[in-house]
Short mmCIF file of C-alpha atoms in Angstrom, two decimals:
data_model
loop_
_atom_site.label_atom_id
_atom_site.label_comp_id
_atom_site.label_asym_id
_atom_site.label_seq_id
_atom_site.Cartn_x
_atom_site.Cartn_y
_atom_site.Cartn_z
CA GLY U 1 -6.96 5.56 2.84
CA ASP U 2 -5.80 3.74 -0.25
CA SER U 3 -2.87 1.38 0.16
CA VAL U 4 -0.90 -1.22 -1.74
CA THR U 5 0.95 -4.13 -0.18
CA GLN U 6 3.40 -6.15 -2.19
CA MET U 7 5.70 -8.97 -1.25
CA GLU U 8 9.10 -8.04 0.05
CA GLY U 9 12.16 -8.85 -1.92
CA PRO U 10 14.62 -9.50 -3.09
CA VAL U 11 13.39 -12.40 -5.15
CA THR U 12 16.12 -14.48 -6.76
CA LEU U 13 15.23 -16.90 -9.52
CA SER U 14 17.08 -18.97 -12.05
CA GLU U 15 16.53 -18.21 -15.72
CA GLU U 16 13.36 -19.84 -17.11
CA ALA U 17 11.79 -20.16 -13.66
CA CYS U 18 8.19 -19.07 -13.00
CA LEU U 19 7.60 -15.73 -11.32
CA THR U 20 4.80 -14.53 -9.07
CA ILE U 21 4.95 -11.23 -7.20
CA ASN U 22 1.98 -10.76 -4.93
CA CYS U 23 0.13 -7.46 -4.68
CA THR U 24 -2.99 -6.69 -2.67
CA TYR U 25 -4.73 -3.37 -2.30
CA THR U 26 -7.18 -1.41 -0.21
CA ALA U 27 -9.16 1.27 -1.96
CA THR U 28 -12.45 3.08 -2.06
CA GLY U 29 -14.26 3.19 -5.33
CA TYR U 30 -12.99 1.45 -8.44
CA PRO U 31 -9.32 2.14 -8.98
CA SER U 32 -7.14 1.27 -11.93
CA LEU U 33 -4.26 -1.05 -11.12
CA PHE U 34 -0.77 -0.92 -12.54
CA TRP U 35 2.57 -2.66 -12.54
CA TYR U 36 5.58 -0.46 -13.16
CA VAL U 37 9.14 -1.68 -13.66
CA GLN U 38 12.36 0.14 -12.82
CA TYR U 39 15.59 -1.03 -14.41
CA PRO U 40 18.87 -0.01 -12.76
CA GLY U 41 19.63 3.67 -13.16
CA GLU U 42 16.34 4.44 -14.86
CA GLY U 43 12.93 5.84 -14.03
CA LEU U 44 9.81 3.77 -13.62
CA GLN U 45 7.97 2.69 -16.73
CA LEU U 46 4.57 1.13 -17.14
CA LEU U 47 4.64 -2.62 -17.58
CA LEU U 48 0.91 -3.33 -17.68
CA LYS U 49 -2.39 -2.11 -16.32
CA ALA U 50 -6.03 -3.08 -15.77
CA THR U 51 -8.86 -0.65 -15.36
CA LYS U 52 -11.73 -2.80 -14.08
CA ALA U 53 -12.48 -6.04 -12.32
CA ASP U 54 -11.54 -9.25 -14.16
CA ASP U 55 -9.43 -7.35 -16.69
CA LYS U 56 -6.09 -8.94 -17.48
CA GLY U 57 -3.14 -6.74 -18.30
CA SER U 58 -0.25 -8.24 -20.24
CA ASN U 59 3.04 -7.15 -21.74
CA LYS U 60 6.42 -8.74 -22.50
CA GLY U 61 5.21 -12.11 -21.22
CA PHE U 62 4.04 -10.66 -17.90
CA GLU U 63 0.40 -10.90 -16.85
CA ALA U 64 -1.77 -9.68 -13.98
CA THR U 65 -5.50 -10.04 -13.41
CA TYR U 66 -7.61 -7.50 -11.49
CA ARG U 67 -9.35 -9.60 -8.82
CA LYS U 68 -11.92 -7.53 -6.97
CA GLU U 69 -13.07 -10.40 -4.75
CA THR U 70 -9.58 -10.91 -3.34
CA THR U 71 -8.42 -7.29 -3.87
CA SER U 72 -5.33 -8.58 -5.62
CA PHE U 73 -3.28 -7.90 -8.75
CA HIS U 74 -0.49 -10.47 -8.71
CA LEU U 75 2.24 -10.24 -11.36
CA GLU U 76 3.15 -13.48 -13.14
CA LYS U 77 5.53 -14.66 -15.82
CA GLY U 78 6.00 -18.21 -16.95
CA SER U 79 9.69 -18.05 -17.80
CA VAL U 80 11.91 -15.22 -16.60
CA GLN U 81 15.06 -14.01 -18.30
CA VAL U 82 18.15 -12.32 -16.96
CA SER U 83 16.96 -9.12 -18.63
CA ASP U 84 13.88 -9.13 -16.36
CA SER U 85 16.08 -8.26 -13.37
CA ALA U 86 14.60 -5.02 -12.04
CA VAL U 87 12.41 -3.58 -9.31
CA TYR U 88 8.67 -4.05 -9.80
CA PHE U 89 6.10 -1.68 -8.32
CA CYS U 90 2.40 -2.33 -7.91
CA ALA U 91 0.25 0.81 -7.94
CA LEU U 92 -3.33 1.93 -7.89
CA GLY U 93 -4.91 5.13 -9.08
CA GLY U 94 -8.10 6.73 -10.15
CA GLY U 95 -9.38 9.58 -12.22
CA GLY U 96 -9.67 13.20 -11.30
CA TYR U 97 -7.52 14.43 -8.45
CA GLN U 98 -7.23 11.11 -6.68
CA LYS U 99 -3.65 10.27 -5.81
CA VAL U 100 -1.80 7.28 -7.19
CA THR U 101 -0.42 4.97 -4.53
CA PHE U 102 2.71 2.90 -5.14
CA GLY U 103 3.81 -0.20 -3.29
CA THR U 104 7.28 -0.42 -1.82
CA GLY U 105 8.70 -2.31 -4.78
CA THR U 106 10.00 -5.86 -5.15
CA LYS U 107 13.49 -6.42 -6.45
CA LEU U 108 13.85 -9.36 -8.82
CA GLN U 109 17.20 -10.85 -9.64
CA VAL U 110 17.39 -13.52 -12.32
CA ILE U 111 20.58 -15.55 -12.46
CA PRO U 112 21.78 -17.50 -15.52
CA ASP L 1 8.23 11.45 -29.19
CA ALA L 2 10.55 12.72 -26.48
CA GLY L 3 9.88 11.51 -22.99
CA VAL L 4 10.05 13.44 -19.76
CA ILE L 5 13.37 15.25 -19.63
CA GLN L 6 15.09 16.02 -16.35
CA SER L 7 18.24 17.91 -15.54
CA PRO L 8 20.73 17.59 -14.05
CA ARG L 9 21.06 13.81 -14.06
CA HIS L 10 23.55 13.91 -11.20
CA GLU L 11 24.28 16.63 -8.69
CA VAL L 12 26.65 16.69 -5.77
CA THR L 13 26.39 19.75 -3.57
CA GLU L 14 27.45 20.90 -0.15
CA MET L 15 25.08 21.24 2.74
CA GLY L 16 23.46 24.66 2.80
CA GLN L 17 23.61 25.22 -0.93
CA GLU L 18 20.58 25.80 -3.12
CA VAL L 19 19.62 23.01 -5.50
CA THR L 20 17.36 23.45 -8.50
CA LEU L 21 16.04 20.46 -10.42
CA ARG L 22 14.39 20.96 -13.78
CA CYS L 23 11.79 19.08 -15.74
CA LYS L 24 10.24 19.21 -19.18
CA PRO L 25 7.08 17.08 -19.34
CA ILE L 26 5.78 15.28 -22.40
CA SER L 27 4.15 17.76 -24.74
CA GLY L 28 0.38 17.84 -24.32
CA HIS L 29 0.33 16.24 -20.88
CA ASP L 30 -1.70 18.21 -18.36
CA TYR L 31 -0.45 16.62 -15.12
CA LEU L 32 3.06 16.91 -13.74
CA PHE L 33 4.37 15.11 -10.67
CA TRP L 34 7.50 15.31 -8.56
CA TYR L 35 8.51 12.14 -6.68
CA ARG L 36 11.40 11.34 -4.39
CA GLN L 37 12.88 7.87 -4.05
CA THR L 38 15.08 6.67 -1.19
CA MET L 39 15.94 3.27 0.17
CA MET L 40 14.36 4.08 3.51
CA ARG L 41 11.09 5.64 2.38
CA GLY L 42 10.61 4.23 -1.10
CA LEU L 43 8.77 6.34 -3.66
CA GLU L 44 7.08 9.44 -2.28
CA LEU L 45 4.85 11.90 -4.13
CA LEU L 46 6.01 15.41 -3.25
CA ILE L 47 3.67 17.61 -5.29
CA TYR L 48 1.61 17.53 -8.43
CA PHE L 49 0.26 20.10 -10.86
CA ASN L 50 -2.72 20.14 -13.17
CA ASN L 51 -2.61 22.64 -16.03
CA ASN L 52 0.34 24.36 -14.32
CA VAL L 53 -1.57 24.85 -11.06
CA PRO L 54 -0.32 23.09 -7.90
CA ILE L 55 -3.07 20.74 -6.70
CA ASP L 56 -1.54 18.94 -3.74
CA ASP L 57 1.76 19.75 -2.08
CA SER L 58 1.12 17.80 1.10
CA GLY L 59 4.06 15.54 0.33
CA MET L 60 6.60 18.35 0.33
CA PRO L 61 8.73 17.55 3.38
CA GLU L 62 9.23 21.08 4.68
CA ASP L 63 9.49 24.72 3.76
CA ARG L 64 12.96 24.24 2.34
CA PHE L 65 11.28 22.60 -0.65
CA SER L 66 9.40 24.55 -3.29
CA ALA L 67 8.13 23.77 -6.77
CA LYS L 68 6.93 25.90 -9.62
CA MET L 69 5.45 25.35 -13.02
CA PRO L 70 5.54 28.67 -14.91
CA ASN L 71 4.26 27.13 -18.13
CA ALA L 72 3.10 23.84 -19.59
CA SER L 73 6.56 22.77 -20.68
CA PHE L 74 8.71 23.50 -17.64
CA SER L 75 8.81 22.88 -13.92
CA THR L 76 11.40 23.28 -11.18
CA LEU L 77 11.89 21.75 -7.77
CA LYS L 78 14.07 23.82 -5.48
CA ILE L 79 15.69 22.92 -2.19
CA GLN L 80 17.08 25.79 -0.15
CA PRO L 81 19.08 25.21 1.96
CA SER L 82 19.94 21.62 1.16
CA GLU L 83 20.74 19.05 3.86
CA PRO L 84 22.37 15.61 3.70
CA ARG L 85 19.02 13.92 4.38
CA ASP L 86 17.75 15.37 1.07
CA SER L 87 20.05 12.98 -0.79
CA ALA L 88 17.78 10.91 -3.03
CA VAL L 89 16.67 10.37 -6.57
CA TYR L 90 14.08 12.92 -7.64
CA PHE L 91 11.74 11.92 -10.43
CA CYS L 92 9.57 14.13 -12.53
CA ALA L 93 6.65 12.49 -14.29
CA SER L 94 3.73 13.54 -16.44
CA SER L 95 0.43 12.15 -17.58
CA LEU L 96 -2.64 13.03 -19.55
CA ARG L 97 -5.85 13.46 -17.55
CA GLY L 98 -4.65 12.25 -14.19
CA PHE L 99 -3.84 9.20 -12.19
CA GLY L 100 -6.09 6.71 -13.90
CA ASN L 101 -3.89 6.97 -16.93
CA THR L 102 -0.30 5.98 -17.41
CA ILE L 103 2.31 8.11 -15.68
CA TYR L 104 5.51 8.63 -17.66
CA PHE L 105 8.65 9.07 -15.59
CA GLY L 106 11.86 10.84 -16.40
CA GLU L 107 15.20 9.18 -15.73
CA GLY L 108 15.62 11.01 -12.45
CA SER L 109 17.98 13.50 -10.89
CA TRP L 110 20.41 11.82 -8.49
CA LEU L 111 21.12 14.29 -5.70
CA THR L 112 23.89 13.89 -3.14
CA VAL L 113 24.26 16.50 -0.42
CA VAL L 114 27.54 16.27 1.49
#
């Protein structure tokens, strides 16, 4: 079945450091790929998404490119801020009644 | 536009008691999801509805759990009787036209069963 594997956390970075959170997937068909972010005490919210191969999703300085050849959707940011501290979830989903599958989440802590 | 609204935000109850969690999805959304989040198991999909009809409840852990959606603007998740292992954050979420589109989450109901 469909699955998402993302790097385990926690990830601790200093402010202005570069961030990469790895995500790989296994899926049949042509899923959409998502990154969701969960700030402390809140629900998940969409950070970015890509709906087909080679698409790049971007938002708030974060980027991820849908790589079909490597079945990956790695999250990147060039310079993290303390306010980026949160848990990041990679997910895949399709249309119709196909289920969405979330990764286990990666906690990011950015220290001043 | 109001987001997904859940109540209560926090609930502490004794083992054996009935717990009812409530959700109002975003107006116009035709899919509604109930998720459970714990440290041990991460984020789990319990059940989802399309146009108020339950489509897949295979994630519901056992018969103590039930969910209803009597109309397009309201859903409940009930646990009866509750057990300490049900302690978790329960999220309601909604979307338009299914999983390929963005899912909007509520802020969660934090349940503690003692």
